[in-house]
Each structure stands twice: as structure tokens, then as C-alpha cells.
C-alpha positions as MATLAB code, in Angstrom:
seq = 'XXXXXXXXXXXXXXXXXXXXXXXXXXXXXXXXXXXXXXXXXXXXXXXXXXXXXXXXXXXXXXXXXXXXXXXXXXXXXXXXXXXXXXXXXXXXXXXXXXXXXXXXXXXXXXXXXXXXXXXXXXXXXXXXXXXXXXXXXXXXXXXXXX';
ca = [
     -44.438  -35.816  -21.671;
     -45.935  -38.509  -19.952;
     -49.972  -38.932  -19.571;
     -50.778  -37.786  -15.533;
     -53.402  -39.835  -13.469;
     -55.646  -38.086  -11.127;
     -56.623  -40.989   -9.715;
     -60.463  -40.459  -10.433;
     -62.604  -39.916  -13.321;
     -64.316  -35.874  -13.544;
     -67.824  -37.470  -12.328;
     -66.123  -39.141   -9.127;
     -64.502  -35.727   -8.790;
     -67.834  -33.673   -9.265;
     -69.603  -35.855   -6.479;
     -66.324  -35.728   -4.087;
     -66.657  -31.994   -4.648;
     -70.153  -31.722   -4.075;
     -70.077  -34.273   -1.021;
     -67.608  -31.799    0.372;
     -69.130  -28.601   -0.393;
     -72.259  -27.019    0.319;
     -72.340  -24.072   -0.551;
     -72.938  -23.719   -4.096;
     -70.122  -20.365   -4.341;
     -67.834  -23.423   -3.921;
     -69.173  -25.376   -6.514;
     -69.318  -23.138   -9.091;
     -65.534  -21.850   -8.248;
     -64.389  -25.280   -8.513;
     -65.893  -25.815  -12.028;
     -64.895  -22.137  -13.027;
     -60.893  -23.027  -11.917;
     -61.548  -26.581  -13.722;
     -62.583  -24.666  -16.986;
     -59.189  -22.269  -16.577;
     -57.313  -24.965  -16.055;
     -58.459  -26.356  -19.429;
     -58.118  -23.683  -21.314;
     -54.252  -23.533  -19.947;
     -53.546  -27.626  -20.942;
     -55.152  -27.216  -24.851;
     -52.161  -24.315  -24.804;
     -49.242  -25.960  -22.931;
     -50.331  -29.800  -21.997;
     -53.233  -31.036  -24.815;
     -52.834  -34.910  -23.850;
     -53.089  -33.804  -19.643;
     -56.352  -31.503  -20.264;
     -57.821  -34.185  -17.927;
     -55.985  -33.905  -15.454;
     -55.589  -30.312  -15.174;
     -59.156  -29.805  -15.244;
     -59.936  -32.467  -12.042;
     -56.766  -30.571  -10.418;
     -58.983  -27.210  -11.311;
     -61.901  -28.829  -10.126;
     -60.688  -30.074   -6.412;
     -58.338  -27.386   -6.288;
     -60.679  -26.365   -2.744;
     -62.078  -29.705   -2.175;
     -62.715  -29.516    1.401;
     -62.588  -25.768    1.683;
     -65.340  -25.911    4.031;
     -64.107  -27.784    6.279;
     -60.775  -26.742    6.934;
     -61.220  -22.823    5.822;
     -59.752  -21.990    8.996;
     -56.599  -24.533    8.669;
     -55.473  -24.360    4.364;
     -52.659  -26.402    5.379;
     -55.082  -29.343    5.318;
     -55.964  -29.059    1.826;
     -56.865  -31.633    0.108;
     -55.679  -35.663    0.884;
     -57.703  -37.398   -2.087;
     -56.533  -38.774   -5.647;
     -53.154  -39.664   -7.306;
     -50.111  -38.263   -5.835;
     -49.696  -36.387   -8.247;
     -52.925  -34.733   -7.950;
     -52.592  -34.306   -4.461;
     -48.824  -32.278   -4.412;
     -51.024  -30.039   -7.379;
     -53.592  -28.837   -5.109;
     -52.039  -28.889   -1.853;
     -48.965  -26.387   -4.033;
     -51.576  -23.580   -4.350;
     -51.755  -23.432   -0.495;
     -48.013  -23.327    0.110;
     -48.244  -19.703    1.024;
     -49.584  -21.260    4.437;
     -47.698  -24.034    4.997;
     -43.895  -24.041    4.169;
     -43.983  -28.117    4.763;
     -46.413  -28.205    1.206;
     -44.660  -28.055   -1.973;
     -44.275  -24.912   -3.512;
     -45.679  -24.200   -7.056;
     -42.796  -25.390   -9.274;
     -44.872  -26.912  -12.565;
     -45.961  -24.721  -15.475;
     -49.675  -26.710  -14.286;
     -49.186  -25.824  -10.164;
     -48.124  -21.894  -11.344;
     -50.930  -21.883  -13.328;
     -53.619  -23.342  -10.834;
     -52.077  -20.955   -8.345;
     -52.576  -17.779  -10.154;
     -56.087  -18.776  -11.284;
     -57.315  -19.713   -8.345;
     -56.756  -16.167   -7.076;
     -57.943  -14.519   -9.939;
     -61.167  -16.467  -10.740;
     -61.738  -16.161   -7.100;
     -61.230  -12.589   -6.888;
     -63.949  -11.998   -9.841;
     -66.119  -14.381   -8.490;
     -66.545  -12.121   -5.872;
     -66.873   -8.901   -7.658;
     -69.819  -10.505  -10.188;
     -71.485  -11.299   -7.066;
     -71.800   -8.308   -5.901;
     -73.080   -6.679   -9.171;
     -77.273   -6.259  -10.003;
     -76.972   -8.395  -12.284;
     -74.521  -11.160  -10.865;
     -73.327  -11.813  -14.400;
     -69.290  -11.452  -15.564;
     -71.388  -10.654  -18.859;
     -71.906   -7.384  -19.019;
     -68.483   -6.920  -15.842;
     -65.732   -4.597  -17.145;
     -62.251   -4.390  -15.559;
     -62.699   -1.045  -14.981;
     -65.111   -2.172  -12.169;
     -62.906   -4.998  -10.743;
     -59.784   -2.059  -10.254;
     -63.065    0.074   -8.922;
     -63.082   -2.786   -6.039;
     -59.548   -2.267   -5.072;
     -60.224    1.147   -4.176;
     -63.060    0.021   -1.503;
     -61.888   -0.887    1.546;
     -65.480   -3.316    1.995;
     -64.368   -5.106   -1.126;
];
């Protein structure tokens, strides 16, 4: 399998991230999806780790500015990196490719679920995933707040 170019080192990727998010809930998801995304390439794509963690990473780039329009996710990098992340918001825009890579399935079932239990450990005393059980996260299904 061929070596895949994101265009831009991790660093250029942290500060892109960072210049396009505020709100350090975004930050933090973006490096938890990046580290899911790793763990995922040692398994099924060792030599692309890199590039599956900076597609982890960006995966909600510019969140905050188009949370309102998803569709716009996400015009930076390689081509390649771009068709990765703008697959996890096909859902909302049947013109974006639709998750067809082992990498794109991956990033869009992570995405959810790291975001999902981001959300629960946030809302715990001790905002830790720790000491969090799934007990608690099917707990949060059954309130309607959550």
C-alpha cells in the first residue's frame, strides 16, 4: 500500500487546529480522534499512522465556524486528506464522499463515539474517563437531557 500525504506535518496541523478552534472541548476532541485513529493504523495501516492521526486530528477543523453548515467541513491539506475528513460528514451532504476506506469507516465511527464520551466524562464530578464505566454511558441514553 502506498505511503499517504496529508499535506502538512502534525505541528502545522496542531496550530491550524488551534488557529481554528477556541474552545478547548475542540481541541482536546481533535487530539482524542487523532490518538484513535492511531491506534486503528498500528492494527490495519502501520506505515500511514501519520496520516491517520493528522486525518484524526482535523477531522473538525473548523467546527466552529461552520457548526451550523457540516457540509463545509474542512478545505485544507492533501486531497487525500481532505475527501477523509469531509467523508465523516457525508450524512449531511450527499455531494461529499461517502465513507468507503477501512481509514474514512474508521474516522467515522470514532468520531461519534469519542465524541459521545467526551460528553458524558464531562458531565461527571470528576471529569475523568478514569474512574467512567459503561454502565454510566448506557445510564445517559436513558436521560432525555443527555
Amino acid at each position: 500500500m502506498a505511503t499517504l500525504e496529508a499535506g502538512l506535518t502534525r505541528d502545522e496541523a496542531f496550530a491550524l487546529l488551534q488557529e481554528h478552534n477556541k474552545d478547548p472541548f475542540h481541541i482536546e476532541h481533535g487530539e482524542t480522534v487523532e490518538q484513535t485513529m492511531r491506534y486503528f493504523a498500528r492494527e490495519f495501516d502501520p506505515e500511514n499512522e501519520e496520516f491517520w492521526g493528522i486525518v484524526g486530528l482535523l477531522h473538525d477543523l473548523d467546527w466552529e465556524e461552520h457548526d451550523d453548515e457540516p457540509e463545509l467541513h474542512t478545505i485544507y491539506g492533501s486531497p487525500e486528506l481532505i475527501r477523509a475528513i469531509q467523508s465523516h460528514t457525508s450524512d449531511f451532504n450527499p455531494e461529499l464522499p461517502k465513507p468507503e476506506l477501512q481509514m474514512e469507516k474508521i474516522l467515522f465511527a470514532s468520531e461519534e463515539l469519542t465524541g459521545l464520551i467526551g460528553a458524558a466524562v464531562v458531565m461527571r464530578p470528576s471529569k475523568s474517563v478514569m474512574d467512567f464505566e459503561v454502565k454510566s454511558l448506557k445510564k445517559k441514553f436513558k436521560d432525555k437531557r443527555f
